Coordinates of C-alpha atoms and ligand atoms in Angstrom, one line a residue:
M11 CA 0.0 0.0 0.0
N12 CA 1.4 3.4 -1.0
T13 CA 1.2 6.0 1.7
T14 CA 1.5 9.6 0.6
E15 CA 1.3 12.5 2.9
I16 CA -1.4 15.1 2.0
K17 CA -0.3 18.6 2.6
E18 CA -2.6 21.6 3.1
I19 CA -1.0 24.7 1.7
K20 CA -2.2 28.1 2.7
T21 CA -2.7 30.5 -0.2
T22 CA -4.3 33.8 -1.2
P23 CA -6.5 34.5 -4.3
F24 CA -5.3 35.9 -7.6
K25 CA -7.9 38.2 -9.0
D26 CA -7.4 37.4 -12.6
Q27 CA -8.5 33.7 -12.9
R28 CA -11.7 34.2 -14.9
P29 CA -11.7 31.7 -17.8
G30 CA -12.1 33.3 -21.2
T31 CA -13.5 31.9 -24.5
S32 CA -11.7 28.7 -23.9
G33 CA -10.2 28.2 -20.4
L34 CA -7.7 30.3 -18.5
R35 CA -4.9 31.6 -20.7
K36 CA -1.9 33.6 -19.5
K37 CA 1.7 34.2 -20.2
V38 CA 3.9 31.3 -18.9
E39 CA 5.5 33.7 -16.4
V40 CA 2.1 34.3 -14.8
F41 CA 1.5 30.5 -14.5
K42 CA 4.9 30.2 -12.9
K43 CA 4.1 32.5 -10.0
P44 CA 4.0 30.5 -6.8
H45 CA 0.6 29.0 -6.2
Y46 CA -0.9 30.4 -9.4
L47 CA -1.6 27.1 -11.2
E48 CA -2.4 25.3 -7.9
N49 CA -5.0 27.9 -6.9
F50 CA -6.8 27.4 -10.2
V51 CA -6.6 23.7 -10.2
Q52 CA -7.9 23.6 -6.6
S53 CA -10.7 25.9 -7.6
I54 CA -11.7 23.4 -10.3
F55 CA -11.7 20.6 -7.8
D56 CA -13.6 22.6 -5.2
T57 CA -16.3 23.4 -7.7
L58 CA -16.9 19.9 -8.9
P59 CA -19.3 18.0 -6.5
K60 CA -18.1 14.5 -7.2
I61 CA -14.3 14.8 -7.5
K62 CA -13.6 12.3 -4.8
G63 CA -13.4 8.8 -6.3
S64 CA -13.7 10.2 -9.8
Q65 CA -11.8 9.3 -13.0
L66 CA -10.2 12.0 -15.1
V67 CA -8.1 12.3 -18.2
L68 CA -5.1 14.7 -18.3
G69 CA -2.9 15.9 -21.2
G70 CA -1.8 18.8 -23.3
D71 CA -0.4 20.1 -26.5
G72 CA 3.2 19.5 -25.5
R73 CA 4.0 23.2 -25.1
Y74 CA 6.5 24.5 -22.7
Y75 CA 5.5 24.0 -19.0
N76 CA 3.1 21.2 -19.8
D77 CA 5.5 18.7 -18.1
V78 CA 5.8 20.7 -14.9
A79 CA 2.1 21.4 -14.7
I80 CA 1.1 17.8 -15.3
Q81 CA 3.2 16.6 -12.3
T82 CA 1.6 19.3 -10.1
I83 CA -1.9 18.4 -11.2
L84 CA -1.4 14.7 -10.6
K85 CA -0.2 15.3 -7.1
M86 CA -3.1 17.6 -6.4
A87 CA -5.6 15.1 -8.0
C88 CA -4.3 12.5 -5.6
A89 CA -4.5 14.8 -2.6
N90 CA -8.1 15.6 -3.6
G91 CA -9.2 11.9 -3.6
V92 CA -9.4 11.3 -7.4
A93 CA -9.4 7.6 -8.0
K94 CA -7.8 7.4 -11.4
V95 CA -6.2 9.6 -14.0
K96 CA -5.5 8.6 -17.6
V97 CA -2.6 10.6 -18.9
G98 CA -1.4 10.7 -22.5
Q99 CA 2.2 9.3 -23.0
N100 CA 4.7 12.1 -22.4
G101 CA 1.8 14.3 -21.4
F102 CA 0.5 14.5 -25.0
L103 CA -3.2 14.7 -25.9
S104 CA -4.9 16.7 -28.5
T105 CA -8.1 18.6 -27.4
P106 CA -10.5 16.4 -29.6
A107 CA -8.7 13.2 -28.4
T108 CA -9.3 14.2 -24.8
S109 CA -12.9 14.7 -25.5
C110 CA -13.1 11.3 -27.3
I111 CA -11.4 9.6 -24.2
I112 CA -13.8 11.2 -21.7
R113 CA -16.8 9.9 -23.7
K114 CA -15.5 6.5 -24.6
Y115 CA -14.5 5.6 -21.0
G116 CA -17.3 7.4 -19.3
L117 CA -14.9 9.6 -17.3
Y118 CA -16.0 12.4 -14.9
G119 CA -14.0 15.0 -16.9
G120 CA -10.6 16.1 -18.2
I121 CA -8.0 18.7 -17.8
I122 CA -6.4 20.1 -21.0
L123 CA -3.2 22.0 -20.8
S124 CA -3.0 24.2 -23.9
A125 CA -3.1 27.8 -25.1
S126 CA -4.3 26.4 -28.4
H127 CA -3.1 28.6 -31.3
N128 CA -1.2 31.1 -29.1
P129 CA 2.7 30.9 -29.3
G130 CA 4.6 28.7 -26.8
G131 CA 8.0 28.7 -25.1
P132 CA 9.2 30.4 -21.9
D133 CA 8.0 33.8 -23.2
G134 CA 4.9 32.4 -24.8
D135 CA 1.5 31.4 -23.4
F136 CA 0.1 28.6 -21.3
G137 CA -3.4 27.6 -20.6
I138 CA -5.7 25.2 -18.7
K139 CA -9.2 24.1 -19.4
Y140 CA -11.7 21.8 -17.7
N141 CA -14.0 19.5 -19.8
I142 CA -17.0 17.9 -18.3
E143 CA -18.4 14.4 -18.6
N144 CA -20.0 14.9 -22.0
G145 CA -16.4 15.5 -23.2
G146 CA -17.0 19.2 -23.9
P147 CA -15.6 22.4 -22.4
A148 CA -17.2 23.3 -19.1
P149 CA -20.2 25.6 -19.8
E150 CA -20.3 29.2 -18.5
K151 CA -22.2 28.3 -15.3
I152 CA -19.3 26.1 -14.2
T153 CA -16.5 28.3 -15.4
E154 CA -18.1 31.2 -13.5
A155 CA -18.3 29.0 -10.4
I156 CA -14.6 28.1 -10.8
Y157 CA -13.8 31.8 -11.1
K158 CA -15.8 32.7 -8.0
R159 CA -14.1 30.0 -6.0
S160 CA -10.7 31.3 -7.2
C161 CA -11.5 34.7 -5.7
E162 CA -12.0 33.2 -2.2
I163 CA -9.5 30.3 -2.2
D164 CA -7.3 30.1 0.9
R165 CA -5.8 26.6 0.7
Y166 CA -5.0 23.8 -1.6
Y167 CA -4.1 20.1 -1.3
I168 CA -1.1 18.4 -2.7
V169 CA 0.9 15.2 -1.9
D170 CA 4.6 15.1 -1.4
A171 CA 5.9 12.5 -3.9
P172 CA 8.5 12.1 -6.6
D173 CA 7.5 12.9 -10.2
I174 CA 5.8 10.2 -12.3
D175 CA 7.6 8.9 -15.3
L176 CA 5.2 9.7 -18.2
S177 CA 7.3 8.1 -20.9
K178 CA 6.2 4.5 -20.4
L179 CA 2.8 3.1 -21.3
G180 CA 1.1 1.2 -18.4
T181 CA -0.4 1.7 -15.0
T182 CA 1.2 3.0 -11.9
K183 CA 0.1 4.4 -8.5
L184 CA 0.5 7.6 -6.7
G185 CA -0.7 7.0 -3.2
N186 CA -4.1 5.4 -3.6
M187 CA -4.7 7.0 -7.0
E188 CA -4.2 5.0 -10.2
I189 CA -2.3 6.6 -13.1
E190 CA -2.7 5.0 -16.5
I191 CA -0.3 6.2 -19.2
I192 CA -2.1 5.7 -22.5
D193 CA -1.3 5.9 -26.2
P194 CA -2.6 9.4 -27.0
V195 CA -3.5 8.4 -30.6
K196 CA -5.2 5.0 -30.4
D197 CA -8.7 5.8 -29.2
Y198 CA -9.0 8.8 -31.4
A199 CA -7.7 7.0 -34.5
E200 CA -10.2 4.2 -34.0
L201 CA -13.1 6.7 -33.8
M202 CA -12.0 8.4 -37.0
Q203 CA -12.0 5.0 -38.7
E204 CA -15.6 4.4 -37.6
I205 CA -16.7 7.8 -39.0
F206 CA -14.9 7.8 -42.4
D207 CA -14.3 5.4 -45.3
F208 CA -10.5 4.9 -44.9
N209 CA -10.5 2.4 -47.8
K210 CA -11.9 5.0 -50.2
I211 CA -9.3 7.5 -49.0
S212 CA -6.6 4.9 -49.5
D213 CA -7.8 4.4 -53.1
L214 CA -7.6 8.2 -53.6
F215 CA -3.9 8.3 -52.6
R216 CA -3.2 5.2 -54.6
S217 CA -4.5 7.0 -57.7
G218 CA -1.8 9.6 -57.3
F219 CA -3.6 12.2 -55.3
T220 CA -1.1 14.4 -53.3
M221 CA -1.4 16.2 -50.0
C222 CA 0.6 18.4 -47.7
Y223 CA -0.6 18.4 -44.1
D224 CA 1.4 20.8 -41.9
A225 CA 1.3 20.0 -38.1
L226 CA 3.1 23.2 -37.4
H227 CA 5.3 21.3 -34.8
A228 CA 2.2 21.0 -32.5
I229 CA 0.2 18.2 -31.2
T230 CA -1.4 16.7 -34.3
G231 CA 1.9 15.4 -35.8
P232 CA 1.8 12.0 -34.1
Y233 CA -2.0 11.7 -34.9
A234 CA -1.5 12.7 -38.6
R235 CA 1.4 10.3 -39.1
R236 CA -0.5 7.4 -37.6
I237 CA -3.8 8.1 -39.4
F238 CA -2.7 9.4 -42.8
V239 CA 0.5 7.5 -43.3
D240 CA 0.2 4.2 -41.2
M241 CA -3.5 3.6 -41.5
I242 CA -4.5 5.2 -44.8
G243 CA -1.2 4.6 -46.6
A244 CA -0.5 8.2 -47.7
P245 CA 3.2 8.7 -48.7
T246 CA 5.3 9.9 -45.7
Y247 CA 6.0 13.2 -47.3
S248 CA 2.3 14.0 -47.0
V249 CA 2.8 15.1 -43.3
V250 CA 5.3 17.8 -42.5
N251 CA 6.5 19.5 -39.3
Y252 CA 5.2 16.5 -37.4
N253 CA 7.3 16.4 -34.3
P254 CA 5.7 18.4 -31.4
L255 CA 8.1 20.9 -29.9
P256 CA 7.7 22.9 -26.7
D257 CA 8.0 26.2 -28.5
F258 CA 6.5 25.0 -31.8
D259 CA 9.9 25.8 -33.4
G260 CA 9.3 29.5 -32.6
G261 CA 6.2 29.5 -34.8
H262 CA 2.7 30.6 -34.1
P263 CA 0.6 27.3 -34.3
D264 CA -2.3 29.0 -35.8
P265 CA -3.5 27.6 -39.1
N266 CA -4.4 30.7 -41.1
L267 CA -3.2 32.7 -44.0
T268 CA -0.7 34.6 -41.9
Y269 CA 0.8 32.0 -39.6
A270 CA 0.8 28.9 -41.8
K271 CA 2.5 30.9 -44.5
S272 CA 4.9 28.3 -46.0
L273 CA 1.9 25.9 -46.5
V274 CA -0.1 28.7 -48.1
D275 CA 2.8 29.7 -50.4
L276 CA 3.2 26.1 -51.5
M277 CA -0.5 25.7 -52.2
M278 CA -0.6 28.9 -54.3
S279 CA 2.4 27.8 -56.3
D280 CA 2.7 25.8 -59.5
N281 CA 4.0 22.9 -57.6
A282 CA 1.1 22.7 -55.3
P283 CA -0.2 19.3 -54.3
D284 CA -3.9 18.5 -54.7
F285 CA -4.8 19.2 -51.1
G286 CA -3.3 21.2 -48.2
A287 CA -4.3 21.4 -44.6
A288 CA -3.0 22.4 -41.1
S289 CA -4.1 22.3 -37.5
D290 CA -3.4 24.5 -34.5
G291 CA -1.5 23.9 -31.2
D292 CA -4.0 21.6 -29.6
G293 CA -5.4 20.1 -32.7
D294 CA -9.0 21.4 -32.7
R295 CA -8.7 23.9 -35.6
N296 CA -8.3 23.2 -39.3
M297 CA -7.3 25.1 -42.4
I298 CA -8.3 23.7 -45.8
L299 CA -6.6 24.5 -49.1
G300 CA -6.8 23.1 -52.6
R301 CA -4.4 23.8 -55.5
K302 CA -4.5 27.6 -55.7
V303 CA -7.5 28.0 -53.5
F304 CA -8.1 28.7 -49.9
V305 CA -11.5 27.5 -48.4
T306 CA -12.7 29.9 -45.8
P307 CA -13.8 28.1 -42.6
S308 CA -17.3 29.4 -43.0
D309 CA -17.5 28.0 -46.6
S310 CA -16.0 24.8 -45.4
L311 CA -18.7 24.4 -42.8
A312 CA -21.4 25.0 -45.5
I313 CA -19.8 22.6 -47.9
L314 CA -19.3 19.8 -45.4
T315 CA -23.0 20.2 -44.3
A316 CA -24.2 20.1 -47.9
N317 CA -22.2 16.9 -48.6
A318 CA -22.5 15.1 -45.3
S319 CA -24.6 12.3 -46.7
L320 CA -21.5 11.1 -48.6
I321 CA -19.8 10.3 -45.3
P322 CA -20.6 6.9 -43.7
R323 CA -21.4 8.3 -40.2
Y324 CA -23.8 11.0 -41.6
K325 CA -25.3 9.1 -44.5
N326 CA -28.8 9.2 -42.9
G327 CA -28.8 13.0 -42.7
L328 CA -28.1 15.6 -40.1
K329 CA -30.3 16.6 -37.1
G330 CA -29.4 20.2 -37.5
V331 CA -26.4 22.5 -37.6
A332 CA -25.0 25.3 -35.5
R333 CA -22.6 28.2 -36.1
S334 CA -21.2 30.9 -33.9
M335 CA -22.7 34.3 -34.5
P336 CA -19.8 35.9 -36.3
T337 CA -19.5 32.9 -38.7
S338 CA -20.8 33.6 -42.2
R339 CA -24.4 32.7 -43.0
A340 CA -23.3 30.3 -45.8
V341 CA -24.4 27.3 -43.8
D342 CA -27.8 28.8 -43.1
L343 CA -28.6 28.6 -46.8
V344 CA -27.6 24.9 -46.9
A345 CA -29.6 24.2 -43.8
K346 CA -32.6 25.8 -45.4
D347 CA -32.1 23.7 -48.5
L348 CA -31.8 20.5 -46.5
G349 CA -34.8 21.4 -44.3
I350 CA -32.9 21.3 -41.0
N351 CA -32.5 23.8 -38.2
C352 CA -29.6 26.2 -38.0
F353 CA -28.7 27.6 -34.6
E354 CA -26.7 30.7 -33.9
T355 CA -24.6 30.7 -30.7
P356 CA -22.0 33.0 -29.1
T357 CA -18.3 32.5 -29.9
G358 CA -16.6 29.5 -28.3
W359 CA -17.3 25.7 -28.5
K360 CA -18.8 25.6 -25.0
F361 CA -22.1 26.8 -26.4
F362 CA -22.5 23.9 -28.8
G363 CA -22.4 21.2 -26.1
S364 CA -25.9 21.5 -24.9
L365 CA -27.3 21.5 -28.5
L366 CA -25.2 18.4 -29.4
D367 CA -26.3 16.6 -26.1
A368 CA -29.9 17.4 -26.8
E369 CA -29.5 15.9 -30.3
L370 CA -30.6 19.2 -31.9
V371 CA -27.5 19.4 -34.1
T372 CA -25.0 17.1 -35.7
I373 CA -22.4 19.5 -37.2
C374 CA -21.1 22.8 -35.7
G375 CA -18.6 25.4 -36.8
E376 CA -16.9 28.7 -36.3
E377 CA -15.3 31.1 -38.6
S378 CA -12.1 30.8 -36.6
F379 CA -11.0 27.6 -38.4
G380 CA -13.1 25.3 -36.1
T381 CA -15.5 22.6 -37.3
G382 CA -16.8 19.5 -35.6
S383 CA -19.7 17.1 -35.0
D384 CA -21.5 15.0 -32.5
H385 CA -18.6 12.4 -32.5
V386 CA -16.9 14.5 -29.7
R387 CA -17.8 17.7 -27.9
E388 CA -14.9 19.8 -29.2
K389 CA -14.0 21.2 -32.6
D390 CA -11.8 18.7 -34.3
G391 CA -9.0 19.6 -36.8
L392 CA -8.1 16.2 -38.2
W393 CA -11.8 15.2 -38.4
A394 CA -12.4 18.1 -40.8
V395 CA -9.3 17.2 -42.9
L396 CA -10.6 13.6 -43.1
F397 CA -14.0 14.8 -44.0
W398 CA -12.6 16.7 -46.9
L399 CA -10.4 13.7 -48.0
N400 CA -13.5 11.4 -47.8
L401 CA -15.4 14.0 -49.9
L402 CA -12.6 14.3 -52.5
A403 CA -12.4 10.5 -52.6
E404 CA -16.1 10.2 -53.3
K405 CA -16.4 13.1 -55.8
R406 CA -13.0 12.7 -57.5
S407 CA -13.1 16.4 -58.4
S408 CA -10.7 19.1 -57.2
V409 CA -11.2 21.3 -54.1
K410 CA -11.6 24.3 -56.4
E411 CA -14.3 22.5 -58.4
I412 CA -16.2 21.5 -55.2
V413 CA -16.1 25.1 -53.9
K414 CA -17.2 26.6 -57.2
E415 CA -20.1 24.2 -57.6
H416 CA -21.2 25.2 -54.1
W417 CA -21.1 28.9 -54.9
I418 CA -23.0 28.3 -58.1
K419 CA -25.8 26.5 -56.3
F420 CA -26.0 28.6 -53.1
G421 CA -24.3 31.9 -53.9
R422 CA -21.2 33.1 -52.2
N423 CA -20.8 34.7 -48.8
Y424 CA -17.7 36.8 -49.1
Y425 CA -16.2 36.8 -45.7
S426 CA -13.1 38.1 -43.9
R427 CA -12.0 38.8 -40.4
H428 CA -9.7 41.7 -39.5
D429 CA -7.9 41.5 -36.2
Y430 CA -6.3 44.5 -34.5
E431 CA -4.0 42.8 -32.0
E432 CA -2.3 44.0 -28.8
L433 CA -4.4 47.2 -28.5
D434 CA -4.4 49.2 -25.3
Q435 CA -7.2 47.5 -23.2
D436 CA -8.8 50.9 -22.2
K437 CA -8.9 52.1 -25.8
A438 CA -10.5 48.8 -27.0
N439 CA -13.1 49.0 -24.2
L440 CA -13.8 52.6 -25.2
L441 CA -14.3 51.6 -28.8
I442 CA -16.9 48.9 -27.9
E443 CA -18.6 51.2 -25.3
S444 CA -18.9 54.0 -27.8
L445 CA -20.3 51.6 -30.4
K446 CA -22.9 50.4 -27.9
E447 CA -24.0 54.0 -27.2
K448 CA -24.4 54.7 -30.9
L449 CA -26.4 51.6 -31.7
S450 CA -29.9 53.0 -31.7
N451 CA -28.8 56.1 -33.7
L452 CA -27.2 54.1 -36.5
I453 CA -30.4 52.9 -38.1
G454 CA -31.1 54.6 -41.5
K455 CA -27.7 56.2 -41.6
E456 CA -25.4 55.6 -44.5
F457 CA -21.7 54.6 -44.3
S458 CA -19.5 54.1 -47.4
G459 CA -22.7 53.7 -49.5
L460 CA -24.3 51.1 -47.1
R461 CA -27.5 52.0 -45.2
V462 CA -27.9 50.5 -41.8
K463 CA -31.0 48.4 -41.4
H464 CA -30.6 47.0 -37.9
A465 CA -27.9 47.2 -35.2
D466 CA -27.7 45.4 -31.8
E467 CA -25.6 43.6 -29.3
F468 CA -25.9 39.9 -29.5
S469 CA -27.1 37.9 -26.5
Y470 CA -28.1 34.3 -26.4
E471 CA -30.5 32.1 -24.5
D472 CA -29.5 28.4 -24.6
P473 CA -32.6 26.7 -26.0
V474 CA -32.0 23.7 -23.8
D475 CA -31.2 25.0 -20.3
H476 CA -32.3 28.6 -20.9
F477 CA -29.0 30.0 -19.5
V478 CA -28.6 33.6 -20.9
T479 CA -25.3 34.9 -22.1
T480 CA -25.1 38.7 -22.8
G481 CA -22.5 41.0 -24.4
Q482 CA -21.5 38.7 -27.2
G483 CA -20.6 41.2 -30.0
I484 CA -22.0 44.2 -31.8
R485 CA -23.9 43.4 -35.0
I486 CA -24.6 45.9 -37.8
F487 CA -26.8 44.8 -40.6
F488 CA -27.2 46.8 -43.8
E489 CA -30.0 47.1 -46.3
D490 CA -28.2 44.9 -48.8
D491 CA -28.1 42.2 -46.1
S492 CA -24.3 42.6 -45.7
R493 CA -23.1 42.6 -42.1
I494 CA -20.3 43.7 -39.8
V495 CA -19.6 42.3 -36.3
F496 CA -17.3 43.8 -33.7
R497 CA -16.1 41.9 -30.6
L498 CA -13.1 41.7 -28.3
S499 CA -11.2 38.5 -28.2
G500 CA -11.4 36.3 -25.0
T501 CA -8.3 34.3 -25.6
G502 CA -5.5 36.8 -25.9
T503 CA -2.9 37.3 -23.2
K504 CA -1.4 40.7 -24.1
G505 CA -3.5 43.9 -24.3
A506 CA -6.8 43.5 -26.2
T507 CA -7.6 42.2 -29.7
L508 CA -10.4 43.8 -31.6
R509 CA -12.0 41.4 -34.1
V510 CA -14.0 42.9 -37.0
Y511 CA -16.0 40.3 -39.0
L512 CA -17.2 41.3 -42.5
E513 CA -19.7 39.5 -44.7
R514 CA -21.5 40.1 -48.0
Y515 CA -23.7 37.8 -50.0
E516 CA -23.3 37.5 -53.8
K517 CA -25.5 35.4 -56.1
K518 CA -24.5 36.8 -59.5
L519 CA -22.5 34.2 -61.5
E520 CA -20.1 36.7 -63.0
A521 CA -19.2 38.1 -59.5
L522 CA -18.5 34.8 -57.7
E523 CA -14.7 35.0 -58.0
L524 CA -13.7 38.4 -56.9
D525 CA -10.8 39.1 -54.6
T526 CA -12.3 38.9 -51.1
Q527 CA -10.8 42.1 -49.8
I528 CA -12.1 44.0 -52.9
A529 CA -15.5 42.4 -52.7
L530 CA -15.8 43.6 -49.1
E531 CA -14.3 47.1 -49.6
K532 CA -17.5 48.9 -48.7
Q533 CA -18.0 46.9 -45.5
I534 CA -14.3 47.4 -44.6
N535 CA -14.6 51.1 -44.9
A536 CA -17.9 51.3 -43.2
A537 CA -16.5 49.3 -40.2
K538 CA -13.6 51.8 -39.9
E539 CA -15.9 54.7 -40.0
I540 CA -18.6 53.4 -37.7
A541 CA -16.3 52.2 -35.0
Q542 CA -13.8 55.1 -35.5
I543 CA -11.0 52.5 -35.3
K544 CA -8.2 54.9 -36.3
E545 CA -9.4 57.7 -34.1
I546 CA -9.7 55.6 -31.0
T547 CA -6.9 53.0 -31.4
G548 CA -4.4 54.9 -33.6
R549 CA -4.3 51.9 -36.0
D550 CA -5.1 52.5 -39.6
K551 CA -5.0 48.8 -40.6
P552 CA -5.5 45.4 -39.1
S553 CA -2.5 43.2 -37.9
V554 CA -4.0 39.9 -39.2
I555 CA -6.4 39.4 -42.0
T556 CA -8.0 36.0 -42.4
Ligands
LIG615 C1 -11.1 32.5 -30.5 C2 -12.0 32.2 -31.7 C3 -13.2 31.3 -31.2 C4 -12.6 30.0 -30.7 C5 -11.6 30.3 -29.6 C6 -10.9 29.1 -29.0 O1 -11.7 33.1 -29.5 O2 -12.5 33.5 -32.2 O3 -14.0 31.1 -32.3 O4 -13.6 29.2 -30.2 O5 -10.6 31.2 -30.0 O6 -10.3 28.4 -30.0 P1 -11.6 34.7 -29.2 O7 -12.4 35.0 -28.0 O8 -10.2 35.0 -29.1 O9 -12.2 35.4 -30.4 V1 -9.0 27.5 -29.6 O10 -8.5 26.7 -31.0 O11 -8.1 28.5 -28.8 O12 -9.5 26.4 -28.4
LIG616 CO1 -7.2 25.2 -30.5

């Protein structure tokens, strides 16, 4: 029998532990402050009614400080009476794989160590997120309770024990708590094999189809190698940057036009393979490219929805779809055509969980390179890539052809997001506050040739549990049905990030292939004018355009 001494450590609250869009994210140096991580973890444990005797899963995206945090969390889990923890080998687990494991083994919950697409390393970001027994991110009522607890906390529990070796698969003990070190890929890969037709995708590769999947030195490398190369038989060169590194090789593991630049350059060149894709730090995002074409995440969501019946798991149709509010309305048109419901939720995956659990929707998506379905309760990067591969294997046409066909049938929702990063927090708040004050006076006014039809601040009542979430972004609708949305990011760790979401619908055949920024010129200018971006922030252009 292992005896391990439980220590009660006195502490005082930090005032900044309110989880954002996706868990608590801070600079590594903040997490390194004495008691900072411990306070938050204990606040999670104190908030959960059945933590004693429970089973959890624990892992992260391999970023700097994961290894240290995992050891602390294991010792705290033991001191708090957790019965068993499954840990990914070497501490690795992607976000969707964690969700899969919670569901498959009926666990009480999981702790994910990641700051997703934010940079890593000693000067980078770190994060921690709690997922509940449905496998999804804790909903707002739980994250708010955790925050409230963190404001009062005065002690935490931890055992005094040597570190656990996480490199060997198998079961070990820490005091009375069982620790099972698991293969991080196996359960997830098996689930993917149930959803998609791997044989069809193998045939596609055998026919000479070429792909470049860029894991950006983040968590999906081992998953992509196992699934694409070992199981499906894609040539090894199909997966690049596949070894996870604590600092992502100095990169920004964010699959978009700015940060996955080498992949984008390759896909736009004459040597482009047929298909290109990338994922983010923790594996829940996806970027889809074809030869000389980038598929916006909003279009990808609409195209996957429209073609879902070609995929084994979805062959009998979809229950409904959901998108976050700023995501383009392309999927709404598909839902209408299919005769299914389309829900509009606030930003962040935590809002999709209750719709998925109530079986109101099958597929969900966000404009921020996030797509997923009811197979887990997180967005899922490799799932989206496999969905596209399965589609390409069925249709045997190019990505560009599939996208064009879609626009011809449904029209095109030109869409772009302009981010103004690292703004002064007070100026960003002022910008949003002044917008709110202006809202009722905007109607009927004209900006850059666009007349305002309606303007409001988005709030959401969950149709299942009726929980109301307010302050979810400013929406301006114009008479031509184009739209601008303004909101502040809830995942940044330095200053504030203003996100401006721009959308315009086009049905005319001859206008389906314009340059996006040109197609949205009026909306871009109207946004600058309405929000007085330059006057308030001093910036005359965004730092990132996606
Ligand atoms: C961003 C995205 C949002 C996404 C969130 C978490 O949030 O806009 O759509 O759900 O990141 O994604 P925000 O508040 O910064 O706009 V991830 O891949 O960090 O888990
Ligand atoms: Co992510």
